[in-house]
Amino acid sequence: MVASSQAGAVERYEAIDLLEQRTVLATAVVRELQKFGGENIYGRPTAALNLLRGWVGKRYEAKVETHARDGLASMVVPDGYEDTMAELKAATDICEALAMAWTADTRRELEGDLAAIRSLVASYVW
């Protein structure tokens, strides 16, 4: 959509496109974690999170370490897409929990992080 006779239509389309792309990437992380009940945090969950972080980095924080939450608060949410944003926020919480698990220094920290991931994955309703 290059132009539109309807004011704001192009911007709305672009905002929806970004929101949907990011939601697909974030929910891919969730789906990969769901396959193993949140127990396996490496392999495909890692690959999915790295894809999301790459997408975020290209749009928000290219010169620094990228986090799943970067730029989320500044995203435009068109009318009718509030549920998509809620889904994205819930998935992003899981993505951040996964990234936190990677930084665990002790077995106890890792077990706590895994418990948080399992809880978030179990309560994910989308």
mmCIF file with all atom_site columns, C-alpha atoms in Angstrom:
data_model
loop_
_atom_site.group_PDB
_atom_site.id
_atom_site.type_symbol
_atom_site.label_atom_id
_atom_site.label_alt_id
_atom_site.label_comp_id
_atom_site.label_asym_id
_atom_site.label_entity_id
_atom_site.label_seq_id
_atom_site.pdbx_PDB_ins_code
_atom_site.Cartn_x
_atom_site.Cartn_y
_atom_site.Cartn_z
_atom_site.occupancy
_atom_site.B_iso_or_equiv
_atom_site.pdbx_formal_charge
_atom_site.auth_seq_id
_atom_site.auth_comp_id
_atom_site.auth_asym_id
_atom_site.auth_atom_id
_atom_site.pdbx_PDB_model_num
ATOM 1   C CA . MET A 1 1   ? 0.000  0.000   0.000  1.00 0.00 ? 1   MET A CA 1
ATOM 2   C CA . VAL A 1 2   ? 1.890  3.040   -1.254 1.00 0.00 ? 2   VAL A CA 1
ATOM 3   C CA . ALA A 1 3   ? -0.835 5.637   -1.002 1.00 0.00 ? 3   ALA A CA 1
ATOM 4   C CA . SER A 1 4   ? -4.446 5.894   -0.013 1.00 0.00 ? 4   SER A CA 1
ATOM 5   C CA . SER A 1 5   ? -7.217 8.383   -0.450 1.00 0.00 ? 5   SER A CA 1
ATOM 6   C CA . GLN A 1 6   ? -8.182 7.730   3.162  1.00 0.00 ? 6   GLN A CA 1
ATOM 7   C CA . ALA A 1 7   ? -6.203 9.860   5.617  1.00 0.00 ? 7   ALA A CA 1
ATOM 8   C CA . GLY A 1 8   ? -4.006 7.743   7.883  1.00 0.00 ? 8   GLY A CA 1
ATOM 9   C CA . ALA A 1 9   ? -4.682 4.475   6.062  1.00 0.00 ? 9   ALA A CA 1
ATOM 10  C CA . VAL A 1 10  ? -1.052 3.898   5.114  1.00 0.00 ? 10  VAL A CA 1
ATOM 11  C CA . GLU A 1 11  ? 0.164  4.592   8.651  1.00 0.00 ? 11  GLU A CA 1
ATOM 12  C CA . ARG A 1 12  ? -2.506 2.289   10.080 1.00 0.00 ? 12  ARG A CA 1
ATOM 13  C CA . TYR A 1 13  ? -1.526 -0.483  7.665  1.00 0.00 ? 13  TYR A CA 1
ATOM 14  C CA . GLU A 1 14  ? 2.157  -0.088  8.571  1.00 0.00 ? 14  GLU A CA 1
ATOM 15  C CA . ALA A 1 15  ? 1.412  -0.107  12.319 1.00 0.00 ? 15  ALA A CA 1
ATOM 16  C CA . ILE A 1 16  ? -0.693 -3.257  11.947 1.00 0.00 ? 16  ILE A CA 1
ATOM 17  C CA . ASP A 1 17  ? 2.019  -4.922  9.873  1.00 0.00 ? 17  ASP A CA 1
ATOM 18  C CA . LEU A 1 18  ? 4.715  -4.211  12.494 1.00 0.00 ? 18  LEU A CA 1
ATOM 19  C CA . LEU A 1 19  ? 2.466  -5.349  15.327 1.00 0.00 ? 19  LEU A CA 1
ATOM 20  C CA . GLU A 1 20  ? 1.606  -8.592  13.555 1.00 0.00 ? 20  GLU A CA 1
ATOM 21  C CA . GLN A 1 21  ? 5.211  -9.339  12.556 1.00 0.00 ? 21  GLN A CA 1
ATOM 22  C CA . ARG A 1 22  ? 6.417  -8.843  16.107 1.00 0.00 ? 22  ARG A CA 1
ATOM 23  C CA . THR A 1 23  ? 3.573  -10.909 17.528 1.00 0.00 ? 23  THR A CA 1
ATOM 24  C CA . VAL A 1 24  ? 4.339  -13.803 15.179 1.00 0.00 ? 24  VAL A CA 1
ATOM 25  C CA . LEU A 1 25  ? 8.001  -13.767 16.215 1.00 0.00 ? 25  LEU A CA 1
ATOM 26  C CA . ALA A 1 26  ? 7.265  -13.506 19.945 1.00 0.00 ? 26  ALA A CA 1
ATOM 27  C CA . THR A 1 27  ? 4.642  -16.243 19.857 1.00 0.00 ? 27  THR A CA 1
ATOM 28  C CA . ALA A 1 28  ? 7.081  -18.505 18.007 1.00 0.00 ? 28  ALA A CA 1
ATOM 29  C CA . VAL A 1 29  ? 9.220  -18.423 21.154 1.00 0.00 ? 29  VAL A CA 1
ATOM 30  C CA . VAL A 1 30  ? 6.193  -19.337 23.255 1.00 0.00 ? 30  VAL A CA 1
ATOM 31  C CA . ARG A 1 31  ? 5.188  -22.192 20.956 1.00 0.00 ? 31  ARG A CA 1
ATOM 32  C CA . GLU A 1 32  ? 8.683  -23.671 21.058 1.00 0.00 ? 32  GLU A CA 1
ATOM 33  C CA . LEU A 1 33  ? 8.683  -23.501 24.854 1.00 0.00 ? 33  LEU A CA 1
ATOM 34  C CA . GLN A 1 34  ? 5.197  -25.016 25.032 1.00 0.00 ? 34  GLN A CA 1
ATOM 35  C CA . LYS A 1 35  ? 6.378  -28.119 23.179 1.00 0.00 ? 35  LYS A CA 1
ATOM 36  C CA . PHE A 1 36  ? 8.411  -29.106 26.242 1.00 0.00 ? 36  PHE A CA 1
ATOM 37  C CA . GLY A 1 37  ? 6.363  -27.468 28.992 1.00 0.00 ? 37  GLY A CA 1
ATOM 38  C CA . GLY A 1 38  ? 8.937  -24.725 29.405 1.00 0.00 ? 38  GLY A CA 1
ATOM 39  C CA . GLU A 1 39  ? 11.673 -27.202 30.319 1.00 0.00 ? 39  GLU A CA 1
ATOM 40  C CA . ASN A 1 40  ? 13.875 -26.906 27.222 1.00 0.00 ? 40  ASN A CA 1
ATOM 41  C CA . ILE A 1 41  ? 15.255 -23.372 26.901 1.00 0.00 ? 41  ILE A CA 1
ATOM 42  C CA . TYR A 1 42  ? 17.851 -24.106 24.229 1.00 0.00 ? 42  TYR A CA 1
ATOM 43  C CA . GLY A 1 43  ? 17.683 -25.156 20.598 1.00 0.00 ? 43  GLY A CA 1
ATOM 44  C CA . ARG A 1 44  ? 14.518 -23.984 18.890 1.00 0.00 ? 44  ARG A CA 1
ATOM 45  C CA . PRO A 1 45  ? 13.370 -21.608 21.676 1.00 0.00 ? 45  PRO A CA 1
ATOM 46  C CA . THR A 1 46  ? 16.787 -19.956 21.447 1.00 0.00 ? 46  THR A CA 1
ATOM 47  C CA . ALA A 1 47  ? 16.562 -19.730 17.662 1.00 0.00 ? 47  ALA A CA 1
ATOM 48  C CA . ALA A 1 48  ? 13.083 -18.199 17.871 1.00 0.00 ? 48  ALA A CA 1
ATOM 49  C CA . LEU A 1 49  ? 14.161 -15.614 20.446 1.00 0.00 ? 49  LEU A CA 1
ATOM 50  C CA . ASN A 1 50  ? 17.213 -14.715 18.385 1.00 0.00 ? 50  ASN A CA 1
ATOM 51  C CA . LEU A 1 51  ? 14.962 -14.088 15.360 1.00 0.00 ? 51  LEU A CA 1
ATOM 52  C CA . LEU A 1 52  ? 12.787 -11.792 17.474 1.00 0.00 ? 52  LEU A CA 1
ATOM 53  C CA . ARG A 1 53  ? 15.779 -9.953  18.907 1.00 0.00 ? 53  ARG A CA 1
ATOM 54  C CA . GLY A 1 54  ? 17.187 -9.466  15.406 1.00 0.00 ? 54  GLY A CA 1
ATOM 55  C CA . TRP A 1 55  ? 13.864 -8.022  14.234 1.00 0.00 ? 55  TRP A CA 1
ATOM 56  C CA . VAL A 1 56  ? 13.712 -5.692  17.240 1.00 0.00 ? 56  VAL A CA 1
ATOM 57  C CA . GLY A 1 57  ? 17.338 -4.652  16.767 1.00 0.00 ? 57  GLY A CA 1
ATOM 58  C CA . LYS A 1 58  ? 16.727 -3.609  13.184 1.00 0.00 ? 58  LYS A CA 1
ATOM 59  C CA . ARG A 1 59  ? 13.877 -1.352  14.240 1.00 0.00 ? 59  ARG A CA 1
ATOM 60  C CA . TYR A 1 60  ? 14.707 -0.059  17.715 1.00 0.00 ? 60  TYR A CA 1
ATOM 61  C CA . GLU A 1 61  ? 18.126 -0.745  19.265 1.00 0.00 ? 61  GLU A CA 1
ATOM 62  C CA . ALA A 1 62  ? 20.574 -1.689  16.541 1.00 0.00 ? 62  ALA A CA 1
ATOM 63  C CA . LYS A 1 63  ? 23.775 -0.549  18.289 1.00 0.00 ? 63  LYS A CA 1
ATOM 64  C CA . VAL A 1 64  ? 23.229 -2.188  21.683 1.00 0.00 ? 64  VAL A CA 1
ATOM 65  C CA . GLU A 1 65  ? 22.302 -5.578  23.091 1.00 0.00 ? 65  GLU A CA 1
ATOM 66  C CA . THR A 1 66  ? 18.711 -6.112  22.063 1.00 0.00 ? 66  THR A CA 1
ATOM 67  C CA . HIS A 1 67  ? 15.954 -7.276  24.374 1.00 0.00 ? 67  HIS A CA 1
ATOM 68  C CA . ALA A 1 68  ? 12.519 -8.599  23.445 1.00 0.00 ? 68  ALA A CA 1
ATOM 69  C CA . ARG A 1 69  ? 10.843 -5.658  25.205 1.00 0.00 ? 69  ARG A CA 1
ATOM 70  C CA . ASP A 1 70  ? 12.809 -2.897  23.419 1.00 0.00 ? 70  ASP A CA 1
ATOM 71  C CA . GLY A 1 71  ? 10.504 -0.456  21.656 1.00 0.00 ? 71  GLY A CA 1
ATOM 72  C CA . LEU A 1 72  ? 7.347  -2.242  22.776 1.00 0.00 ? 72  LEU A CA 1
ATOM 73  C CA . ALA A 1 73  ? 5.961  0.747   24.679 1.00 0.00 ? 73  ALA A CA 1
ATOM 74  C CA . SER A 1 74  ? 6.368  3.028   21.669 1.00 0.00 ? 74  SER A CA 1
ATOM 75  C CA . MET A 1 75  ? 4.487  0.790   19.227 1.00 0.00 ? 75  MET A CA 1
ATOM 76  C CA . VAL A 1 76  ? 1.332  2.245   17.721 1.00 0.00 ? 76  VAL A CA 1
ATOM 77  C CA . VAL A 1 77  ? -1.720 0.108   18.450 1.00 0.00 ? 77  VAL A CA 1
ATOM 78  C CA . PRO A 1 78  ? -4.492 0.833   15.957 1.00 0.00 ? 78  PRO A CA 1
ATOM 79  C CA . ASP A 1 79  ? -8.112 0.580   17.069 1.00 0.00 ? 79  ASP A CA 1
ATOM 80  C CA . GLY A 1 80  ? -9.213 -3.026  17.045 1.00 0.00 ? 80  GLY A CA 1
ATOM 81  C CA . TYR A 1 81  ? -5.711 -4.378  17.756 1.00 0.00 ? 81  TYR A CA 1
ATOM 82  C CA . GLU A 1 82  ? -5.701 -4.061  21.535 1.00 0.00 ? 82  GLU A CA 1
ATOM 83  C CA . ASP A 1 83  ? -6.021 -7.849  21.907 1.00 0.00 ? 83  ASP A CA 1
ATOM 84  C CA . THR A 1 84  ? -3.048 -8.355  19.601 1.00 0.00 ? 84  THR A CA 1
ATOM 85  C CA . MET A 1 85  ? -0.996 -6.019  21.786 1.00 0.00 ? 85  MET A CA 1
ATOM 86  C CA . ALA A 1 86  ? -2.104 -7.908  24.908 1.00 0.00 ? 86  ALA A CA 1
ATOM 87  C CA . GLU A 1 87  ? -1.007 -11.150 23.250 1.00 0.00 ? 87  GLU A CA 1
ATOM 88  C CA . LEU A 1 88  ? 2.311  -9.568  22.288 1.00 0.00 ? 88  LEU A CA 1
ATOM 89  C CA . LYS A 1 89  ? 2.929  -8.281  25.815 1.00 0.00 ? 89  LYS A CA 1
ATOM 90  C CA . ALA A 1 90  ? 2.222  -11.712 27.319 1.00 0.00 ? 90  ALA A CA 1
ATOM 91  C CA . ALA A 1 91  ? 4.527  -13.400 24.799 1.00 0.00 ? 91  ALA A CA 1
ATOM 92  C CA . THR A 1 92  ? 7.192  -10.771 25.419 1.00 0.00 ? 92  THR A CA 1
ATOM 93  C CA . ASP A 1 93  ? 7.090  -11.491 29.165 1.00 0.00 ? 93  ASP A CA 1
ATOM 94  C CA . ILE A 1 94  ? 7.888  -15.114 28.321 1.00 0.00 ? 94  ILE A CA 1
ATOM 95  C CA . CYS A 1 95  ? 10.680 -14.054 25.959 1.00 0.00 ? 95  CYS A CA 1
ATOM 96  C CA . GLU A 1 96  ? 12.222 -11.896 28.689 1.00 0.00 ? 96  GLU A CA 1
ATOM 97  C CA . ALA A 1 97  ? 11.969 -14.780 31.172 1.00 0.00 ? 97  ALA A CA 1
ATOM 98  C CA . LEU A 1 98  ? 13.780 -17.026 28.704 1.00 0.00 ? 98  LEU A CA 1
ATOM 99  C CA . ALA A 1 99  ? 16.552 -14.480 28.240 1.00 0.00 ? 99  ALA A CA 1
ATOM 100 C CA . MET A 1 100 ? 16.835 -14.163 32.021 1.00 0.00 ? 100 MET A CA 1
ATOM 101 C CA . ALA A 1 101 ? 17.283 -17.931 32.343 1.00 0.00 ? 101 ALA A CA 1
ATOM 102 C CA . TRP A 1 102 ? 20.294 -17.737 30.048 1.00 0.00 ? 102 TRP A CA 1
ATOM 103 C CA . THR A 1 103 ? 22.010 -15.451 32.569 1.00 0.00 ? 103 THR A CA 1
ATOM 104 C CA . ALA A 1 104 ? 21.584 -17.723 35.589 1.00 0.00 ? 104 ALA A CA 1
ATOM 105 C CA . ASP A 1 105 ? 24.838 -18.070 37.508 1.00 0.00 ? 105 ASP A CA 1
ATOM 106 C CA . THR A 1 106 ? 23.787 -20.935 39.743 1.00 0.00 ? 106 THR A CA 1
ATOM 107 C CA . ARG A 1 107 ? 21.613 -24.022 39.480 1.00 0.00 ? 107 ARG A CA 1
ATOM 108 C CA . ARG A 1 108 ? 19.248 -22.464 42.012 1.00 0.00 ? 108 ARG A CA 1
ATOM 109 C CA . GLU A 1 109 ? 18.836 -19.326 39.873 1.00 0.00 ? 109 GLU A CA 1
ATOM 110 C CA . LEU A 1 110 ? 18.235 -21.462 36.800 1.00 0.00 ? 110 LEU A CA 1
ATOM 111 C CA . GLU A 1 111 ? 15.607 -23.540 38.600 1.00 0.00 ? 111 GLU A CA 1
ATOM 112 C CA . GLY A 1 112 ? 13.833 -20.344 39.666 1.00 0.00 ? 112 GLY A CA 1
ATOM 113 C CA . ASP A 1 113 ? 13.967 -18.981 36.129 1.00 0.00 ? 113 ASP A CA 1
ATOM 114 C CA . LEU A 1 114 ? 12.644 -22.270 34.716 1.00 0.00 ? 114 LEU A CA 1
ATOM 115 C CA . ALA A 1 115 ? 9.790  -22.189 37.223 1.00 0.00 ? 115 ALA A CA 1
ATOM 116 C CA . ALA A 1 116 ? 8.924  -18.662 36.084 1.00 0.00 ? 116 ALA A CA 1
ATOM 117 C CA . ILE A 1 117 ? 8.970  -19.759 32.444 1.00 0.00 ? 117 ILE A CA 1
ATOM 118 C CA . ARG A 1 118 ? 6.754  -22.787 33.177 1.00 0.00 ? 118 ARG A CA 1
ATOM 119 C CA . SER A 1 119 ? 4.277  -20.570 35.031 1.00 0.00 ? 119 SER A CA 1
ATOM 120 C CA . LEU A 1 120 ? 4.145  -17.967 32.261 1.00 0.00 ? 120 LEU A CA 1
ATOM 121 C CA . VAL A 1 121 ? 3.825  -20.614 29.540 1.00 0.00 ? 121 VAL A CA 1
ATOM 122 C CA . ALA A 1 122 ? 1.043  -22.386 31.470 1.00 0.00 ? 122 ALA A CA 1
ATOM 123 C CA . SER A 1 123 ? -0.909 -19.133 31.863 1.00 0.00 ? 123 SER A CA 1
ATOM 124 C CA . TYR A 1 124 ? -0.469 -18.052 28.228 1.00 0.00 ? 124 TYR A CA 1
ATOM 125 C CA . VAL A 1 125 ? -3.997 -18.096 26.780 1.00 0.00 ? 125 VAL A CA 1
ATOM 126 C CA . TRP A 1 126 ? -3.479 -17.267 23.111 1.00 0.00 ? 126 TRP A CA 1
#
